[in-house]
Amino acid sequence: MSETTFTPRVFSGIQPSGNLHLGNYLGALKRFVDTQNAGSAETVYCMVDLHAITVWQSPADLKRQTRELCAGFIAAGIDPTKSILINQSQVPEHAQLAWIFNCVARMGWMGRMTQWKDKAGKNAEAASLGLFAYPALMAADILIYHATHVPVGEDQKQHIELTRDIATKFNHDYEVDFFPITEPVIEGAATRVMSLRDGTKKMSKSDPSDASRINLTDDADTIAKKIRKAKTDPEALPSEAAGLENRPDARNLVNIYAGLSDQSVDQVLAEVGGMQFGTFKPMLAELAVSRLSPITTEMSRLMDDQSEIDRILAQGAERARAIASPILQKTYDIVGMVGA
Ligand code: AQP
């Protein structure tokens, strides 16, 4: 365990690998905004473009998606004067520290990552080396800022544990107390938003079915239609959370309602218990539209001035490098690189 006291600092990122969806919003973005506004820690938020290319991205789409993601961060409430807002590739220290971590992490650790197994599937031989090394780059994203806390969705818990293992091994091997043992922050009713078509599968950018997710770029009619068509069961809603057991689709819609309305599942069920989905779905659609539409409108306004987005990201990179560069230099020195 680390003895050093580290400045409270929060880091988290999202891949610009497709449309931002409701899972990213409730599991990550909305919580990034809350953390920024709480003001108890410095906040660094990142569009992880180097992670995105671990699977094929067309260059033009990647640029558009990165700017769109930046617009999404700002539209959702990230203030680039309060938080440091960056795209990963403009801060080369992330990739430089990742190389050091590639030499600390063990093949066996990486091979056990469920995201690697899910994404590489049966055809691991054809997957990119970057996809395999992804968690070491993620550890570098976090530790290049000595981040103490990382708000993420449930699916990223294993990667944060690996980040802790890398920090622990580095500190142990080099007999230093240099990297913090970062804490994951996985909180709220919607840390795992599921597909609207299958309540046992995570809502994801890469799901081939667009009806499985609500995109932050969807208009009000599309949102309402997707919720109307969301998979459910024939039972009425229960009055307590225990009644959602073995009802993944019902539980998913209640979790989404709770996440969007900042309530617990029990508070929601106290209000809607006994209701049929024919009544609940329009309520959920109305809530989703009222929460998401202002973000969608603001995102599209921000996308009209892409040079402003590029300016914000360049400024963010400058501020980020002021933190990251000394940490990288010190890491190089610890490892034994001449000139550091
Ligand atoms: N369904 C989800 N519920 C809650 N949180 C989620 N997150 C993603 N999906 C959900 C959280 O969003 C943050 C950024 O995720 P990411 O885009 O970097 O990667 P991901 O987790 O791989 O997201 P996707 O949509 O599933 O992308 P693809 O399909 O490209 O793999 C993370 O904090 C994540 O927990």
Short mmCIF file of C-alpha atoms and ligand atoms in Angstrom, two decimals:
data_model
loop_
_atom_site.label_atom_id
_atom_site.label_comp_id
_atom_site.label_asym_id
_atom_site.label_seq_id
_atom_site.Cartn_x
_atom_site.Cartn_y
_atom_site.Cartn_z
CA MET A 1 0.00 0.00 0.00
CA SER A 2 1.18 3.51 -0.81
CA GLU A 3 2.37 5.64 2.13
CA THR A 4 2.55 8.85 0.11
CA THR A 5 -0.38 11.27 0.15
CA PHE A 6 -1.38 12.14 -3.39
CA THR A 7 -3.33 15.23 -4.42
CA PRO A 8 -6.95 14.17 -5.08
CA ARG A 9 -7.19 13.95 -8.86
CA VAL A 10 -9.84 12.30 -11.02
CA PHE A 11 -9.18 10.94 -14.50
CA SER A 12 -11.57 9.19 -16.86
CA GLY A 13 -12.03 8.72 -20.59
CA ILE A 14 -14.37 7.63 -23.32
CA GLN A 15 -13.44 6.16 -26.70
CA PRO A 16 -14.41 8.20 -29.77
CA SER A 17 -15.31 4.95 -31.48
CA GLY A 18 -18.95 5.70 -32.31
CA ASN A 19 -21.95 7.57 -31.04
CA LEU A 20 -22.13 8.44 -27.37
CA HIS A 21 -25.00 6.43 -25.92
CA LEU A 22 -27.13 6.44 -22.79
CA GLY A 23 -24.80 3.91 -21.10
CA ASN A 24 -21.82 6.23 -21.59
CA TYR A 25 -23.94 9.13 -20.35
CA LEU A 26 -25.28 7.52 -17.15
CA GLY A 27 -22.28 5.29 -16.42
CA ALA A 28 -19.65 7.92 -17.14
CA LEU A 29 -20.38 11.40 -18.50
CA LYS A 30 -23.10 12.48 -16.07
CA ARG A 31 -20.90 11.38 -13.17
CA PHE A 32 -17.90 13.24 -14.64
CA VAL A 33 -19.98 16.41 -14.52
CA ASP A 34 -21.11 15.76 -10.93
CA THR A 35 -17.49 15.15 -9.87
CA GLN A 36 -16.31 18.31 -11.60
CA ASN A 37 -19.05 20.35 -9.94
CA ALA A 38 -18.40 18.86 -6.50
CA GLY A 39 -15.03 20.59 -6.76
CA SER A 40 -13.24 18.29 -4.30
CA ALA A 41 -10.63 17.09 -6.83
CA GLU A 42 -8.90 18.25 -9.97
CA THR A 43 -10.62 16.58 -12.96
CA VAL A 44 -9.04 15.40 -16.22
CA TYR A 45 -11.34 13.99 -18.91
CA CYS A 46 -10.12 12.43 -22.09
CA MET A 47 -11.24 11.31 -25.52
CA VAL A 48 -9.13 8.17 -25.79
CA ASP A 49 -8.45 8.17 -29.53
CA LEU A 50 -5.40 5.89 -29.21
CA HIS A 51 -7.67 3.27 -27.62
CA ALA A 52 -10.23 3.69 -30.39
CA ILE A 53 -7.78 2.52 -33.09
CA THR A 54 -7.22 -0.82 -31.36
CA VAL A 55 -10.04 -1.80 -33.70
CA TRP A 56 -10.36 -0.33 -37.21
CA GLN A 57 -11.61 3.28 -37.46
CA SER A 58 -11.85 5.17 -40.70
CA PRO A 59 -9.65 8.30 -40.31
CA ALA A 60 -12.40 10.72 -41.31
CA ASP A 61 -14.90 9.10 -38.92
CA LEU A 62 -12.37 9.10 -36.08
CA LYS A 63 -11.79 12.86 -36.43
CA ARG A 64 -15.52 13.58 -36.56
CA GLN A 65 -16.28 11.27 -33.64
CA THR A 66 -13.51 12.81 -31.52
CA ARG A 67 -14.85 16.33 -32.09
CA GLU A 68 -18.41 15.11 -31.55
CA LEU A 69 -17.40 13.45 -28.28
CA CYS A 70 -15.74 16.68 -27.17
CA ALA A 71 -18.96 18.54 -28.01
CA GLY A 72 -20.86 15.88 -26.01
CA PHE A 73 -18.65 16.40 -22.95
CA ILE A 74 -19.18 20.15 -23.05
CA ALA A 75 -22.91 19.92 -23.85
CA ALA A 76 -23.38 17.57 -20.88
CA GLY A 77 -21.76 20.10 -18.53
CA ILE A 78 -17.99 19.65 -18.61
CA ASP A 79 -16.51 23.12 -18.38
CA PRO A 80 -13.07 23.22 -20.05
CA THR A 81 -12.01 26.02 -17.72
CA LYS A 82 -12.76 23.84 -14.67
CA SER A 83 -11.77 20.40 -15.98
CA ILE A 84 -8.84 19.57 -18.22
CA LEU A 85 -10.41 18.28 -21.44
CA ILE A 86 -8.12 16.48 -23.87
CA ASN A 87 -7.78 13.99 -26.65
CA GLN A 88 -5.23 11.38 -25.69
CA SER A 89 -2.99 11.59 -28.78
CA GLN A 90 -2.22 15.29 -28.14
CA VAL A 91 -0.57 14.33 -24.84
CA PRO A 92 2.23 11.97 -25.97
CA GLU A 93 3.16 11.16 -22.36
CA HIS A 94 0.22 8.68 -22.26
CA ALA A 95 1.80 6.50 -24.97
CA GLN A 96 5.30 6.95 -23.55
CA LEU A 97 4.28 5.75 -20.08
CA ALA A 98 2.27 2.93 -21.69
CA TRP A 99 5.50 1.53 -23.13
CA ILE A 100 7.04 1.37 -19.66
CA PHE A 101 3.86 -0.35 -18.41
CA ASN A 102 4.01 -2.85 -21.30
CA CYS A 103 7.27 -3.92 -19.71
CA VAL A 104 5.75 -4.11 -16.20
CA ALA A 105 2.46 -5.88 -16.98
CA ARG A 106 2.57 -9.65 -17.55
CA MET A 107 1.11 -11.46 -20.56
CA GLY A 108 -0.95 -13.65 -18.22
CA TRP A 109 -2.60 -10.61 -16.62
CA MET A 110 -3.61 -9.21 -20.00
CA GLY A 111 -4.85 -12.55 -21.28
CA ARG A 112 -7.31 -12.76 -18.37
CA MET A 113 -9.06 -9.48 -19.22
CA THR A 114 -12.69 -10.23 -20.08
CA GLN A 115 -12.88 -7.27 -22.49
CA TRP A 116 -9.94 -8.75 -24.45
CA LYS A 117 -11.64 -12.14 -24.53
CA ASP A 118 -14.98 -10.61 -25.58
CA LYS A 119 -13.55 -8.33 -28.25
CA ALA A 120 -10.93 -10.70 -29.69
CA GLY A 121 -13.42 -13.57 -29.55
CA LYS A 122 -12.37 -16.83 -31.16
CA ASN A 123 -10.12 -15.04 -33.61
CA ALA A 124 -7.47 -13.71 -31.20
CA GLU A 125 -4.70 -14.39 -33.76
CA ALA A 126 -6.15 -11.69 -35.99
CA ALA A 127 -6.73 -9.11 -33.22
CA SER A 128 -4.34 -6.15 -33.02
CA LEU A 129 -1.48 -6.15 -30.53
CA GLY A 130 -2.94 -2.81 -29.37
CA LEU A 131 -6.20 -4.49 -28.36
CA PHE A 132 -4.25 -6.92 -26.18
CA ALA A 133 -2.15 -4.13 -24.63
CA TYR A 134 -5.19 -1.82 -24.18
CA PRO A 135 -5.29 -2.10 -20.35
CA ALA A 136 -1.61 -1.07 -20.03
CA LEU A 137 -2.36 2.10 -22.02
CA MET A 138 -5.40 2.67 -19.81
CA ALA A 139 -3.20 2.31 -16.71
CA ALA A 140 -0.86 4.90 -18.24
CA ASP A 141 -3.80 7.27 -18.96
CA ILE A 142 -4.64 7.19 -15.27
CA LEU A 143 -1.21 7.09 -13.68
CA ILE A 144 0.43 9.72 -15.90
CA TYR A 145 -1.64 12.16 -13.80
CA HIS A 146 -1.17 10.26 -10.53
CA ALA A 147 -4.97 10.06 -10.55
CA THR A 148 -6.39 8.90 -7.25
CA HIS A 149 -9.95 8.17 -8.43
CA VAL A 150 -11.51 6.96 -11.68
CA PRO A 151 -15.29 7.15 -12.19
CA VAL A 152 -16.28 4.34 -14.58
CA GLY A 153 -19.08 1.95 -15.42
CA GLU A 154 -19.11 -1.57 -14.00
CA ASP A 155 -17.53 -3.00 -17.19
CA GLN A 156 -14.23 -1.18 -16.51
CA LYS A 157 -13.72 -2.49 -12.96
CA GLN A 158 -11.30 -5.23 -14.03
CA HIS A 159 -9.14 -2.73 -15.95
CA ILE A 160 -8.86 -0.52 -12.87
CA GLU A 161 -7.81 -3.53 -10.82
CA LEU A 162 -5.10 -4.15 -13.40
CA THR A 163 -4.04 -0.50 -13.13
CA ARG A 164 -3.61 -1.06 -9.39
CA ASP A 165 -1.59 -4.22 -10.05
CA ILE A 166 0.70 -2.35 -12.46
CA ALA A 167 1.23 0.50 -9.96
CA THR A 168 1.92 -1.97 -7.16
CA LYS A 169 4.40 -3.99 -9.23
CA PHE A 170 6.19 -0.87 -10.49
CA ASN A 171 6.50 0.51 -6.94
CA HIS A 172 7.70 -2.85 -5.68
CA ASP A 173 10.17 -3.65 -8.50
CA TYR A 174 11.83 -0.22 -8.36
CA GLU A 175 11.50 0.10 -4.57
CA VAL A 176 9.66 3.41 -4.76
CA ASP A 177 6.35 4.77 -3.59
CA PHE A 178 5.76 6.68 -6.78
CA PHE A 179 2.42 5.66 -8.30
CA PRO A 180 -0.85 5.90 -6.32
CA ILE A 181 -3.08 2.85 -5.96
CA THR A 182 -6.06 4.33 -7.77
CA GLU A 183 -9.62 3.75 -6.54
CA PRO A 184 -12.42 2.97 -9.00
CA VAL A 185 -15.62 4.95 -8.36
CA ILE A 186 -18.58 2.86 -9.53
CA GLU A 187 -21.74 4.41 -8.09
CA GLY A 188 -25.38 5.04 -8.85
CA ALA A 189 -28.32 3.10 -10.22
CA ALA A 190 -27.05 2.95 -13.80
CA THR A 191 -23.45 1.76 -13.69
CA ARG A 192 -24.40 -0.97 -16.15
CA VAL A 193 -27.02 0.13 -18.68
CA MET A 194 -28.16 -2.82 -20.76
CA SER A 195 -29.26 -3.18 -24.38
CA LEU A 196 -32.88 -2.19 -25.04
CA ARG A 197 -33.19 -5.35 -27.15
CA ASP A 198 -31.63 -7.74 -24.62
CA GLY A 199 -31.45 -6.91 -20.91
CA THR A 200 -28.60 -9.39 -20.40
CA LYS A 201 -26.22 -7.58 -22.81
CA LYS A 202 -24.44 -4.28 -22.15
CA MET A 203 -25.60 -1.24 -24.14
CA SER A 204 -22.67 -0.66 -26.43
CA LYS A 205 -21.52 1.55 -29.32
CA SER A 206 -20.48 -1.50 -31.31
CA ASP A 207 -23.81 -3.37 -31.08
CA PRO A 208 -24.89 -3.77 -34.72
CA SER A 209 -28.51 -2.99 -33.75
CA ASP A 210 -29.10 0.77 -33.44
CA ALA A 211 -32.40 -0.02 -31.67
CA SER A 212 -30.35 -1.54 -28.80
CA ARG A 213 -29.13 1.86 -27.65
CA ILE A 214 -30.19 5.48 -27.26
CA ASN A 215 -27.59 7.70 -28.91
CA LEU A 216 -27.03 11.20 -27.64
CA THR A 217 -27.54 12.31 -31.25
CA ASP A 218 -31.04 10.72 -31.46
CA ASP A 219 -33.97 13.12 -31.83
CA ALA A 220 -36.99 13.07 -29.50
CA ASP A 221 -39.10 10.87 -31.82
CA THR A 222 -36.33 8.30 -32.18
CA ILE A 223 -35.79 8.15 -28.41
CA ALA A 224 -39.51 7.66 -27.79
CA LYS A 225 -39.73 4.99 -30.49
CA LYS A 226 -36.75 3.05 -29.16
CA ILE A 227 -38.19 3.07 -25.63
CA ARG A 228 -41.63 2.05 -26.90
CA LYS A 229 -40.04 -0.92 -28.67
CA ALA A 230 -37.69 -1.83 -25.79
CA LYS A 231 -37.95 -5.47 -24.77
CA THR A 232 -39.99 -6.07 -21.60
CA ASP A 233 -41.97 -8.86 -19.99
CA PRO A 234 -45.75 -9.09 -19.52
CA GLU A 235 -45.73 -8.53 -15.72
CA ALA A 236 -46.53 -5.24 -13.98
CA LEU A 237 -43.69 -3.38 -12.25
CA PRO A 238 -42.95 -4.52 -8.69
CA SER A 239 -42.99 -2.21 -5.67
CA GLU A 240 -39.54 -3.24 -4.42
CA ALA A 241 -36.14 -3.88 -6.02
CA ALA A 242 -36.25 -7.59 -5.04
CA GLY A 243 -39.15 -8.01 -7.46
CA LEU A 244 -36.85 -7.17 -10.40
CA GLU A 245 -34.73 -10.27 -9.87
CA ASN A 246 -34.68 -12.49 -12.97
CA ARG A 247 -36.38 -9.69 -14.93
CA PRO A 248 -33.35 -8.15 -16.71
CA ASP A 249 -35.32 -6.10 -19.23
CA ALA A 250 -37.64 -4.63 -16.61
CA ARG A 251 -34.72 -3.96 -14.28
CA ASN A 252 -32.84 -2.18 -17.04
CA LEU A 253 -35.68 0.27 -17.75
CA VAL A 254 -36.15 0.98 -14.04
CA ASN A 255 -32.39 1.54 -13.61
CA ILE A 256 -32.41 3.95 -16.54
CA TYR A 257 -35.35 5.85 -15.01
CA ALA A 258 -33.52 5.98 -11.67
CA GLY A 259 -30.28 7.18 -13.30
CA LEU A 260 -32.01 9.88 -15.32
CA SER A 261 -34.10 11.13 -12.39
CA ASP A 262 -31.28 10.94 -9.80
CA GLN A 263 -33.27 8.56 -7.63
CA SER A 264 -32.62 5.13 -6.17
CA VAL A 265 -34.39 2.10 -7.65
CA ASP A 266 -36.51 1.83 -4.50
CA GLN A 267 -37.62 5.45 -4.79
CA VAL A 268 -38.64 4.86 -8.41
CA LEU A 269 -40.52 1.67 -7.57
CA ALA A 270 -42.37 3.42 -4.74
CA GLU A 271 -43.73 5.72 -7.45
CA VAL A 272 -44.31 3.27 -10.32
CA GLY A 273 -44.86 -0.12 -8.59
CA GLY A 274 -47.94 -1.88 -9.97
CA MET A 275 -47.84 0.01 -13.29
CA GLN A 276 -47.88 -1.81 -16.63
CA PHE A 277 -45.14 -1.06 -19.16
CA GLY A 278 -47.75 0.57 -21.42
CA THR A 279 -47.95 3.36 -18.82
CA PHE A 280 -44.32 3.32 -17.64
CA LYS A 281 -42.65 3.48 -21.06
CA PRO A 282 -44.17 6.86 -22.07
CA MET A 283 -43.08 8.26 -18.67
CA LEU A 284 -39.56 6.99 -19.28
CA ALA A 285 -39.55 8.35 -22.84
CA GLU A 286 -40.64 11.78 -21.61
CA LEU A 287 -37.95 11.80 -18.93
CA ALA A 288 -35.24 10.66 -21.37
CA VAL A 289 -36.20 13.29 -23.93
CA SER A 290 -36.30 16.05 -21.31
CA ARG A 291 -32.83 15.11 -20.04
CA LEU A 292 -31.13 14.30 -23.35
CA SER A 293 -32.63 16.74 -25.85
CA PRO A 294 -30.90 19.85 -24.45
CA ILE A 295 -27.58 17.98 -24.68
CA THR A 296 -28.26 16.90 -28.27
CA THR A 297 -29.19 20.46 -29.29
CA GLU A 298 -26.10 21.94 -27.64
CA MET A 299 -23.84 19.27 -29.19
CA SER A 300 -25.03 20.11 -32.66
CA ARG A 301 -24.55 23.86 -31.99
CA LEU A 302 -20.99 23.23 -30.80
CA MET A 303 -20.26 21.06 -33.85
CA ASP A 304 -20.95 24.10 -36.04
CA ASP A 305 -17.68 25.62 -34.82
CA GLN A 306 -15.10 22.87 -35.02
CA SER A 307 -12.16 25.26 -34.81
CA GLU A 308 -13.38 26.22 -31.33
CA ILE A 309 -13.42 22.52 -30.35
CA ASP A 310 -9.88 22.10 -31.69
CA ARG A 311 -8.77 25.18 -29.73
CA ILE A 312 -10.26 23.79 -26.49
CA LEU A 313 -8.48 20.46 -27.02
CA ALA A 314 -5.14 22.14 -27.78
CA GLN A 315 -5.45 24.23 -24.62
CA GLY A 316 -6.41 21.17 -22.59
CA ALA A 317 -3.35 19.32 -23.92
CA GLU A 318 -1.07 22.14 -22.79
CA ARG A 319 -2.50 22.04 -19.26
CA ALA A 320 -2.39 18.24 -19.18
CA ARG A 321 1.25 18.11 -20.30
CA ALA A 322 2.22 20.45 -17.47
CA ILE A 323 1.15 17.65 -15.07
CA ALA A 324 2.12 14.63 -17.17
CA SER A 325 5.58 15.64 -18.35
CA PRO A 326 7.29 15.82 -14.91
CA ILE A 327 5.66 12.50 -13.92
CA LEU A 328 7.01 10.87 -17.10
CA GLN A 329 10.50 12.33 -16.55
CA LYS A 330 10.55 11.05 -12.99
CA THR A 331 9.36 7.61 -14.20
CA TYR A 332 12.18 7.50 -16.79
CA ASP A 333 14.66 8.47 -14.09
CA ILE A 334 13.39 5.73 -11.74
CA VAL A 335 13.61 3.15 -14.55
CA GLY A 336 17.16 4.21 -15.42
CA MET A 337 16.93 6.15 -18.66
CA VAL A 338 19.93 8.45 -19.20
CA GLY A 339 18.99 12.07 -19.81
CA ALA A 340 15.80 11.98 -17.77
N1 AQP B 1 -23.70 0.17 -20.98
C1 AQP B 1 -22.98 0.91 -20.15
N2 AQP B 1 -23.46 1.19 -18.91
C2 AQP B 1 -22.75 1.96 -18.04
N3 AQP B 1 -21.56 2.50 -18.35
C3 AQP B 1 -21.06 2.25 -19.59
N4 AQP B 1 -19.93 2.62 -20.20
C4 AQP B 1 -19.89 2.11 -21.44
N5 AQP B 1 -20.98 1.39 -21.67
C5 AQP B 1 -21.73 1.46 -20.53
C6 AQP B 1 -18.92 3.47 -19.57
O1 AQP B 1 -18.61 4.52 -20.48
C7 AQP B 1 -17.23 4.84 -20.32
C8 AQP B 1 -16.56 4.88 -21.66
O2 AQP B 1 -16.63 3.64 -22.30
P1 AQP B 1 -15.85 3.45 -23.67
O3 AQP B 1 -16.62 4.00 -24.79
O4 AQP B 1 -14.49 3.96 -23.56
O5 AQP B 1 -15.72 1.93 -23.82
P2 AQP B 1 -16.72 0.79 -23.65
O6 AQP B 1 -16.97 0.53 -22.22
O7 AQP B 1 -16.14 -0.34 -24.42
O8 AQP B 1 -18.04 1.35 -24.34
P3 AQP B 1 -18.87 0.68 -25.43
O9 AQP B 1 -20.03 1.49 -25.78
O10 AQP B 1 -19.16 -0.74 -25.04
O11 AQP B 1 -17.90 0.74 -26.66
P4 AQP B 1 -17.52 -0.39 -27.64
O12 AQP B 1 -18.80 -0.94 -28.16
O13 AQP B 1 -16.70 0.32 -28.67
O14 AQP B 1 -16.74 -1.38 -26.84
C9 AQP B 1 -16.61 3.80 -19.38
O15 AQP B 1 -16.53 4.39 -18.10
C10 AQP B 1 -17.62 2.71 -19.37
O16 AQP B 1 -17.62 2.00 -18.15
#
